[in-house]
Amino acid sequence: MIRRPYPGGMRFFVFMRLKVNGDTIETLNAANVRQLLCELGIEPAGVAVEVNLSIVKKSEYERVRLKEGDTVEIVNFVGGG
Amino acid sequence: MEDKLVIRDMEFRSRLWVGTGKYKDFEETARAVEASGADVITVSVRRVNITDRKSENLLDYIDARKYKILPNTAGCYNVEDALRYSRLAREAGISDLVKLEVIGDERTLFPDTLGLLKATEILAGEGFIVFPYTNDDPIMARRLEDAGAAAVMPLGAPIGSGLGIRNPYNIRIIIETAVKIPVIVDAGVGTASDAAIAMELGCDAVLVNTGIAGARDPVAMASAMKHAVIGGRQAFLAGRIPKKLYATASSPFEGMI
């Protein structure tokens, strides 16, 4: 977790670090898979999501909560033979 | 009777299937796919670009409802990865189809058939419709059929090599005696005549990617492949003449002066 000062106050934002598609990202609001996709601007249709090597079904996007240090893979289809 | 390709409960319009890799851009991919008349297109499963969300997607250009999308497990060198990619593909897509590749060697991209057999068995057990990319070994083709493959996809030659059908005799043995499931030649088709040869041997379909995408004019080659596959299939059904060493005259002897 990373704490960053809240502008003009004594409070802190608490950022969560996730590893998404190999990159470490910091997020404030992505508490679950649905929110993470939303934050990244990714349409759920046509993608598959894996959290810590387990596939998350689309119906579970809301239910599966993310926590500090989770490894997330988000894949889709690209050209291939 | 109409000569339709049927695999499990799926009917196919075309006996030419095409890959979507290696094209200049998505626009060219879409035009080549259209010109090929294919109703099956293969795709790969890869990470979404999370840093550049404006980057375009293949399926923005190709109407997924018009085609059967066949995801592959290209790039997987072991059973675990092949299973992982297959399951992700099923979750990302709408079907249970998978073109299963378990690659054994980087230079030749030849399949690791032991891993392939194992992965086929596991995925078929999970309800996948498995199309394993295999070598031209009739015994392995039979093992894959026994393991639950929906069709077998023997290579004509190494992926992207354009060497054509290197062992037409084995391909024939696979078709005639090794398996009852459909046989689809995958890899090695370099030009239209290669596709026609595969079909003349009695293959049920041909999958082409580099042979089209790598041509100087991919859209024209896609059309050439389409016609070659139709011609090859008709020739197979028509039954070719036996090869003979010496001539037999086509014109009558009778009536000569």
PDB file of N, CA, C and O in Angstrom, chain B residues 9 23 58 60 89 96 104 121 125 128 154 192 199 205 214 218 254:
ATOM      1  N   ASP B   9     -21.626 -30.717 -34.044  1.00  0.00           N
ATOM      2  CA  ASP B   9     -22.930 -30.227 -34.497  1.00  0.00           C
ATOM      3  C   ASP B   9     -22.803 -28.919 -35.281  1.00  0.00           C
ATOM      4  O   ASP B   9     -23.774 -28.207 -35.475  1.00  0.00           O
ATOM      5  N   TYR B  23      -0.752  -9.679 -40.791  1.00  0.00           N
ATOM      6  CA  TYR B  23      -1.231  -8.713 -41.788  1.00  0.00           C
ATOM      7  C   TYR B  23      -0.671  -7.327 -41.488  1.00  0.00           C
ATOM      8  O   TYR B  23      -0.294  -7.028 -40.361  1.00  0.00           O
ATOM      9  N   LEU B  58      -8.801  -6.233 -33.218  1.00  0.00           N
ATOM     10  CA  LEU B  58      -9.113  -7.012 -34.432  1.00  0.00           C
ATOM     11  C   LEU B  58     -10.624  -7.144 -34.638  1.00  0.00           C
ATOM     12  O   LEU B  58     -11.126  -7.013 -35.748  1.00  0.00           O
ATOM     13  N   ASP B  60     -12.881  -5.181 -33.916  1.00  0.00           N
ATOM     14  CA  ASP B  60     -13.542  -3.962 -34.380  1.00  0.00           C
ATOM     15  C   ASP B  60     -13.693  -4.000 -35.905  1.00  0.00           C
ATOM     16  O   ASP B  60     -14.508  -3.286 -36.481  1.00  0.00           O
ATOM     17  N   ALA B  89      -9.285 -18.320 -23.335  1.00  0.00           N
ATOM     18  CA  ALA B  89      -9.960 -18.101 -24.621  1.00  0.00           C
ATOM     19  C   ALA B  89     -11.439 -18.390 -24.500  1.00  0.00           C
ATOM     20  O   ALA B  89     -12.279 -17.652 -25.018  1.00  0.00           O
ATOM     21  N   ASP B  96     -16.578 -23.031 -27.226  1.00  0.00           N
ATOM     22  CA  ASP B  96     -15.645 -23.964 -26.602  1.00  0.00           C
ATOM     23  C   ASP B  96     -14.564 -24.417 -27.581  1.00  0.00           C
ATOM     24  O   ASP B  96     -13.853 -25.377 -27.320  1.00  0.00           O
ATOM     25  N   GLY B 104       6.924 -27.777 -29.551  1.00  0.00           N
ATOM     26  CA  GLY B 104       8.045 -28.518 -28.971  1.00  0.00           C
ATOM     27  C   GLY B 104       9.407 -27.913 -29.238  1.00  0.00           C
ATOM     28  O   GLY B 104      10.391 -28.255 -28.568  1.00  0.00           O
ATOM     29  N   GLU B 121      -6.691 -34.476 -24.172  1.00  0.00           N
ATOM     30  CA  GLU B 121      -7.499 -35.318 -23.292  1.00  0.00           C
ATOM     31  C   GLU B 121      -8.147 -34.491 -22.180  1.00  0.00           C
ATOM     32  O   GLU B 121      -9.345 -34.612 -21.924  1.00  0.00           O
ATOM     33  N   GLY B 125     -12.157 -33.389 -21.956  1.00  0.00           N
ATOM     34  CA  GLY B 125     -12.864 -33.738 -20.725  1.00  0.00           C
ATOM     35  C   GLY B 125     -13.576 -32.548 -20.101  1.00  0.00           C
ATOM     36  O   GLY B 125     -14.571 -32.703 -19.394  1.00  0.00           O
ATOM     37  N   PHE B 128     -14.285 -28.851 -24.073  1.00  0.00           N
ATOM     38  CA  PHE B 128     -13.764 -28.094 -25.212  1.00  0.00           C
ATOM     39  C   PHE B 128     -13.929 -28.901 -26.500  1.00  0.00           C
ATOM     40  O   PHE B 128     -13.912 -30.125 -26.492  1.00  0.00           O
ATOM     41  N   PRO B 154      -3.153 -31.959 -39.057  1.00  0.00           N
ATOM     42  CA  PRO B 154      -1.746 -32.252 -39.338  1.00  0.00           C
ATOM     43  C   PRO B 154      -1.098 -31.140 -40.154  1.00  0.00           C
ATOM     44  O   PRO B 154      -1.760 -30.502 -40.979  1.00  0.00           O
ATOM     45  N   ALA B 192      -1.634 -21.320 -53.925  1.00  0.00           N
ATOM     46  CA  ALA B 192      -2.937 -21.933 -54.194  1.00  0.00           C
ATOM     47  C   ALA B 192      -2.834 -23.426 -54.517  1.00  0.00           C
ATOM     48  O   ALA B 192      -3.643 -24.226 -54.050  1.00  0.00           O
ATOM     49  N   MET B 199      -6.552 -30.611 -50.669  1.00  0.00           N
ATOM     50  CA  MET B 199      -7.959 -30.984 -50.855  1.00  0.00           C
ATOM     51  C   MET B 199      -8.097 -32.200 -51.754  1.00  0.00           C
ATOM     52  O   MET B 199      -8.972 -33.044 -51.547  1.00  0.00           O
ATOM     53  N   ALA B 205     -10.643 -29.816 -44.882  1.00  0.00           N
ATOM     54  CA  ALA B 205     -10.458 -28.370 -44.975  1.00  0.00           C
ATOM     55  C   ALA B 205      -8.965 -28.060 -44.885  1.00  0.00           C
ATOM     56  O   ALA B 205      -8.156 -28.946 -44.608  1.00  0.00           O
ATOM     57  N   GLY B 214       1.285 -13.273 -46.135  1.00  0.00           N
ATOM     58  CA  GLY B 214       2.630 -12.954 -46.582  1.00  0.00           C
ATOM     59  C   GLY B 214       2.754 -12.740 -48.083  1.00  0.00           C
ATOM     60  O   GLY B 214       3.825 -12.379 -48.580  1.00  0.00           O
ATOM     61  N   PRO B 218      -2.191  -9.874 -50.525  1.00  0.00           N
ATOM     62  CA  PRO B 218      -2.902 -10.846 -49.689  1.00  0.00           C
ATOM     63  C   PRO B 218      -4.373 -11.040 -50.089  1.00  0.00           C
ATOM     64  O   PRO B 218      -4.892 -12.160 -50.008  1.00  0.00           O
ATOM     65  N   GLU B 254     -10.081 -45.217 -84.905  1.00  0.00           N
ATOM     66  CA  GLU B 254     -11.057 -45.543 -85.945  1.00  0.00           C
ATOM     67  C   GLU B 254     -11.396 -44.299 -86.773  1.00  0.00           C
ATOM     68  O   GLU B 254     -11.542 -43.209 -86.216  1.00  0.00           O
TER      69      GLU B 254
END
